[in-house]
Amino acid sequence: MNIELEIFSPVHQITNPLFDTHGVKVYLKRDDLIHPMISGNKWRKLKYLLKNAQHQHKNHLVTFGGAYSNHLLATAAAAAKFGFKSTGIVRGEEVDNNTLFLCKLHGMQLIFTDRDSYRDKPAIFAHYFGDDENAIFIDEGGASAEGALGCSELIDELTDTYDHIFCACGTGTTAAGIINGLTHHQLKTKFNAVPVFKNGSFIKNEIDRFLTAPAEYNLHTNYHFGGYGKATDELITFVKQFVAGTGIVIEPVYTGKMMYCLYDLISTGYFKPGSKILAIHSGGIWGLLGMKDRF
Ligand SMILES: *Cc1c(COP(=O)(O)O)cnc(C)c1O
């Protein structure tokens, strides 16, 4: 089977009086529209991993994530679509939630693992699937050089140039891929990474390990809102206002933090008037369901 998705990810301009005041133009790259389940950057990261699995005649994808992982869901849905079996190793005690329900709906087998054992993923893989010659290890979040390669293709799709690109960061694979794409096309666009974790400066090592050439980029580490999966009322209010004001759904775990960062920087005059800014909508809107009670 040919492992391809037709990429539908248009660039949409968004407007706000704040942008006019500061003389900037803001655009969104709609990777959220690529697929409802294999969302945004998760498809880009999986593409070459799946091609690789197919090439090696491995038909069982084994991967890792937390109970709300967009990557687990994307892997489950991509496996179903392209004829693979899938297993998700889930961090922590057995739970049920909307994300895991959707994983199971797509036929993913789930194995829950305590947080200590979860740290050694190759050992878990060997324990359960050491004898399964059809099984292939895919790292948490799809973090890999193949993942970065898929993400670099986002830059190939652009028909305009921008002064800045903004993207939310978890493993840093998407960021690395986009930076590689900018390097490849010799673009002067400044890349801005917004880690969604506390103490986000460690992400630099993660990004740098998948870079094809050394590169300068900005890290905005003050927009974690308490840490991964955490949110403040201020962030929730921002997400609500953004969705109600644009008709574009974002969520508080990734894209909400990235957009908040962007709006905050605009309001403090961070950008030169005339700047064109592209924000990546990396998808993941199912994450909203896990935070319903905060709204
Ligand atoms: C997983 C995810 C990210 C993080 O991507 P990395 O490549 O792990 O940095 C960003 N945004 C959304 C919506 C995600 O689901």
Coordinates of C-alpha atoms and ligand atoms in Angstrom, one line a residue:
M1 CA 0.0 0.0 0.0
N2 CA 1.2 3.5 -0.8
I3 CA 1.7 5.3 2.4
E4 CA 0.6 8.9 1.5
L5 CA -1.9 11.4 2.6
E6 CA -2.9 14.2 0.3
I7 CA -1.8 17.2 2.3
F8 CA -4.4 19.8 2.7
S9 CA -2.8 22.5 4.9
P10 CA -3.7 26.0 3.6
V11 CA -2.3 29.2 5.0
H12 CA -5.0 31.5 6.5
Q13 CA -4.5 35.0 7.5
I14 CA -6.0 35.9 10.9
T15 CA -6.9 39.4 11.9
N16 CA -7.1 41.2 15.2
P17 CA -7.0 45.0 16.1
L18 CA -3.8 44.2 18.1
F19 CA -2.0 43.2 14.9
D20 CA -3.0 46.5 13.2
T21 CA -1.8 48.5 16.2
H22 CA 1.6 46.9 15.9
G23 CA 1.7 46.8 12.1
V24 CA 2.2 43.0 11.9
K25 CA 0.4 40.4 9.8
V26 CA -0.3 36.9 11.2
Y27 CA -0.9 33.7 9.3
L28 CA -1.8 30.2 10.4
K29 CA -0.5 27.1 8.6
R30 CA -3.5 24.8 9.0
D31 CA -1.8 21.4 9.6
D32 CA -4.8 20.7 11.8
L33 CA -6.8 20.2 8.6
I34 CA -4.5 17.4 7.3
H35 CA -6.6 14.7 9.0
P36 CA -9.1 14.6 11.9
M37 CA -7.2 11.9 13.8
I38 CA -3.7 11.8 12.3
S39 CA -3.5 15.4 13.2
G40 CA -1.1 18.0 11.9
N41 CA 2.5 17.4 12.8
K42 CA 1.8 13.9 13.8
W43 CA 1.2 12.8 10.3
R44 CA 4.3 14.6 9.1
K45 CA 6.3 12.7 11.8
L46 CA 4.8 9.3 11.0
K47 CA 5.1 9.4 7.3
Y48 CA 8.7 8.2 6.9
L49 CA 8.6 6.1 10.0
L50 CA 5.7 4.1 8.4
K51 CA 7.4 4.0 5.0
N52 CA 10.5 2.6 6.8
A53 CA 8.4 0.0 8.6
Q54 CA 6.8 -1.1 5.3
H55 CA 10.2 -1.2 3.7
Q56 CA 11.4 -3.5 6.5
H57 CA 8.3 -5.7 6.2
K58 CA 7.2 -4.8 9.8
N59 CA 3.5 -4.7 10.1
H60 CA 3.2 -4.0 13.8
L61 CA 3.8 -0.5 15.1
V62 CA 4.7 -0.3 18.8
T63 CA 4.9 3.2 20.3
F64 CA 4.7 5.1 23.5
G65 CA 2.9 8.0 25.1
G66 CA 0.9 9.5 28.0
A67 CA -2.8 8.8 28.5
Y68 CA -3.6 12.0 26.5
S69 CA -1.0 11.5 23.8
N70 CA -2.0 12.9 20.3
H71 CA 0.9 10.7 19.0
L72 CA -0.8 7.5 20.2
L73 CA -4.0 8.4 18.6
A74 CA -2.3 9.5 15.3
T75 CA -0.4 6.2 15.3
A76 CA -3.5 4.2 16.0
A77 CA -5.4 5.9 13.2
A78 CA -2.5 5.8 10.7
A79 CA -2.0 2.1 11.5
A80 CA -5.7 1.4 10.8
K81 CA -5.6 3.4 7.5
F82 CA -2.4 1.8 6.1
G83 CA -2.9 -1.8 7.3
F84 CA -0.6 -2.0 10.3
K85 CA -1.3 -3.6 13.7
S86 CA -0.6 -1.1 16.5
T87 CA 0.3 -1.3 20.2
G88 CA 0.4 1.7 22.5
I89 CA 2.5 1.5 25.6
V90 CA 0.8 4.0 28.0
R91 CA 2.7 5.7 30.8
G92 CA 1.0 5.2 34.3
E93 CA -1.7 3.1 35.8
E94 CA -4.7 2.0 33.8
V95 CA -7.1 4.7 33.0
D96 CA -9.8 5.4 30.4
N97 CA -10.4 8.7 28.7
N98 CA -11.5 10.1 25.3
T99 CA -8.0 9.8 23.7
L100 CA -7.6 6.2 24.7
F101 CA -11.1 5.4 23.6
L102 CA -10.3 6.7 20.2
C103 CA -7.0 4.7 20.1
K104 CA -9.0 1.5 20.9
L105 CA -11.6 2.4 18.4
H106 CA -8.9 2.3 15.7
G107 CA -7.8 -1.2 16.9
M108 CA -4.8 -0.2 19.0
Q109 CA -3.9 -2.6 21.8
L110 CA -3.0 -0.7 25.0
I111 CA -0.4 -1.8 27.6
F112 CA -0.2 0.3 30.7
T113 CA 3.2 0.6 32.4
D114 CA 4.3 2.1 35.7
R115 CA 6.2 5.4 35.4
D116 CA 9.5 3.8 36.5
S117 CA 9.6 1.1 33.8
Y118 CA 8.3 3.5 31.3
R119 CA 11.7 5.4 31.4
D120 CA 13.4 2.5 29.6
K121 CA 11.4 2.2 26.4
P122 CA 13.8 -0.2 24.5
A123 CA 13.6 -2.6 27.5
I124 CA 9.8 -2.5 27.5
F125 CA 9.8 -3.2 23.8
A126 CA 12.2 -6.1 24.2
H127 CA 10.1 -7.5 27.1
Y128 CA 6.8 -7.6 25.2
F129 CA 7.9 -7.8 21.6
G130 CA 11.5 -9.1 21.5
D131 CA 10.2 -12.2 19.8
D132 CA 7.8 -10.5 17.4
E133 CA 9.7 -10.1 14.1
N134 CA 6.9 -8.0 12.8
A135 CA 7.1 -5.4 15.5
I136 CA 8.9 -2.0 15.0
F137 CA 9.8 0.4 17.8
I138 CA 8.6 4.0 17.3
D139 CA 9.7 6.4 19.9
E140 CA 7.4 8.6 22.1
G141 CA 6.0 11.5 20.1
G142 CA 7.5 10.0 16.9
A143 CA 10.8 11.7 17.9
S144 CA 13.3 10.6 15.2
A145 CA 15.3 11.8 12.2
E146 CA 12.5 10.4 9.9
G147 CA 10.0 12.5 11.9
A148 CA 12.1 15.6 11.4
L149 CA 12.4 14.8 7.6
G150 CA 8.6 14.7 7.3
C151 CA 8.2 18.0 9.1
S152 CA 10.7 19.7 6.9
E153 CA 8.3 19.2 4.0
L154 CA 6.0 21.9 5.6
I155 CA 8.5 24.5 4.3
D156 CA 8.4 23.0 0.8
E157 CA 4.7 23.8 0.7
L158 CA 5.0 27.5 1.4
T159 CA 4.3 29.9 -1.5
D160 CA 5.2 33.1 0.4
T161 CA 8.0 34.1 2.8
Y162 CA 7.7 35.1 6.4
D163 CA 9.9 37.0 8.9
H164 CA 9.0 34.6 11.7
I165 CA 7.6 31.1 12.2
F166 CA 6.2 30.0 15.5
C167 CA 5.6 26.4 16.6
A168 CA 4.8 24.7 19.9
C169 CA 7.4 22.2 21.1
G170 CA 7.1 18.8 22.8
T171 CA 9.9 16.5 21.7
G172 CA 11.3 19.2 19.5
T173 CA 11.2 17.0 16.4
T174 CA 8.7 19.3 14.5
A175 CA 10.9 22.3 15.3
A176 CA 14.0 20.6 14.1
G177 CA 12.3 19.6 10.8
I178 CA 11.0 23.1 10.2
I179 CA 14.4 24.6 10.9
N180 CA 16.0 22.0 8.5
G181 CA 13.4 23.0 5.9
L182 CA 14.4 26.7 6.3
T183 CA 18.1 25.9 6.0
H184 CA 17.4 23.7 2.9
H185 CA 15.6 26.6 1.2
Q186 CA 18.1 29.1 2.4
L187 CA 15.4 31.2 4.0
K188 CA 16.1 34.0 6.5
T189 CA 12.9 33.4 8.4
K190 CA 13.5 33.3 12.1
F191 CA 12.2 30.2 13.8
N192 CA 10.6 30.6 17.2
A193 CA 10.1 27.5 19.4
V194 CA 7.5 27.6 22.3
P195 CA 8.2 24.7 24.7
V196 CA 5.0 23.6 26.5
F197 CA 7.0 22.2 29.4
K198 CA 8.5 23.9 32.5
N199 CA 12.3 24.5 32.3
G200 CA 12.0 24.4 28.5
S201 CA 15.6 25.3 27.7
F202 CA 16.5 21.6 27.7
I203 CA 14.5 21.4 24.5
K204 CA 17.5 23.0 22.7
N205 CA 19.5 19.7 23.0
E206 CA 16.5 17.8 21.7
I207 CA 16.0 20.1 18.7
D208 CA 19.7 20.3 17.9
R209 CA 20.1 16.5 17.7
F210 CA 17.8 16.4 14.6
L211 CA 19.3 19.4 12.9
T212 CA 21.0 18.7 9.5
A213 CA 23.1 21.9 10.0
P214 CA 23.7 24.2 13.0
A215 CA 21.1 26.9 13.2
E216 CA 20.1 29.9 15.3
Y217 CA 16.5 30.1 16.5
N218 CA 14.6 31.7 19.4
L219 CA 13.3 29.7 22.4
H220 CA 10.4 31.3 24.3
T221 CA 10.4 29.3 27.6
N222 CA 8.1 31.5 29.7
Y223 CA 4.8 30.2 28.2
H224 CA 4.4 26.8 29.9
F225 CA 1.6 28.0 32.2
G226 CA 2.7 25.6 35.0
G227 CA 4.0 22.7 32.9
Y228 CA 2.9 20.1 30.5
G229 CA -0.9 19.6 30.4
K230 CA -1.3 22.5 32.9
A231 CA -3.2 25.7 32.3
T232 CA -4.1 28.9 34.1
D233 CA -7.4 30.6 33.9
E234 CA -5.7 33.3 31.8
L235 CA -4.7 30.7 29.2
I236 CA -8.2 29.1 29.1
T237 CA -9.8 32.6 28.6
F238 CA -7.3 33.2 25.8
V239 CA -8.2 29.9 24.1
K240 CA -12.0 30.6 24.4
Q241 CA -11.6 34.1 23.0
F242 CA -9.4 32.9 20.1
V243 CA -11.8 30.1 19.1
A244 CA -14.9 32.4 19.4
G245 CA -13.1 35.2 17.5
T246 CA -11.6 33.2 14.6
G247 CA -13.7 30.1 14.2
I248 CA -10.4 28.1 14.4
V249 CA -10.1 25.6 17.2
I250 CA -7.0 25.6 19.3
E251 CA -6.4 23.9 22.7
P252 CA -4.5 24.7 25.9
V253 CA -1.8 22.0 25.7
Y254 CA 0.1 23.0 22.6
T255 CA -1.4 25.5 20.2
G256 CA -3.0 27.6 22.9
K257 CA 0.3 28.2 24.6
M258 CA 2.0 29.0 21.3
M259 CA -0.6 31.5 20.2
Y260 CA -0.7 33.1 23.6
C261 CA 3.0 33.6 23.4
L262 CA 2.7 35.1 19.9
Y263 CA -0.1 37.5 21.0
D264 CA 1.9 38.5 24.1
L265 CA 5.0 39.2 22.1
I266 CA 3.1 41.3 19.6
S267 CA 1.5 43.3 22.4
T268 CA 4.9 44.1 23.9
G269 CA 6.2 45.4 20.5
Y270 CA 8.6 42.5 20.0
F271 CA 8.2 42.5 16.2
K272 CA 9.3 45.2 13.8
P273 CA 6.3 46.9 12.1
G274 CA 5.7 45.3 8.8
S275 CA 6.6 41.8 10.1
K276 CA 4.9 38.8 8.6
I277 CA 4.5 36.0 11.1
L278 CA 3.5 32.4 10.3
A279 CA 2.2 30.3 13.2
I280 CA 1.9 26.5 12.8
H281 CA -1.4 25.0 13.8
S282 CA 0.0 21.6 14.7
G283 CA -3.4 20.1 15.3
G284 CA -4.2 18.1 18.5
I285 CA -7.6 19.5 19.1
W286 CA -8.8 16.3 20.8
G287 CA -6.6 17.5 23.7
L288 CA -9.5 19.9 24.4
L289 CA -11.7 16.9 25.6
G290 CA -9.2 16.1 28.3
M291 CA -9.5 19.7 29.7
K292 CA -13.3 20.3 29.4
D293 CA -13.7 20.8 33.1
R294 CA -11.4 23.8 32.9
F295 CA -13.7 25.7 30.6
Ligands
LIG1 C1 2.7 16.5 19.6 C2 2.3 17.9 19.4 C3 3.3 19.0 19.3 C4 4.7 18.7 19.6 O1 5.5 18.3 18.6 P1 7.0 17.8 18.8 O2 7.5 17.4 17.4 O3 6.9 16.6 19.7 O4 7.7 18.9 19.4 C5 2.9 20.2 19.0 N1 1.6 20.5 18.8 C6 0.6 19.6 18.9 C7 -0.8 19.9 18.7 C8 1.0 18.2 19.2 O5 0.0 17.3 19.3

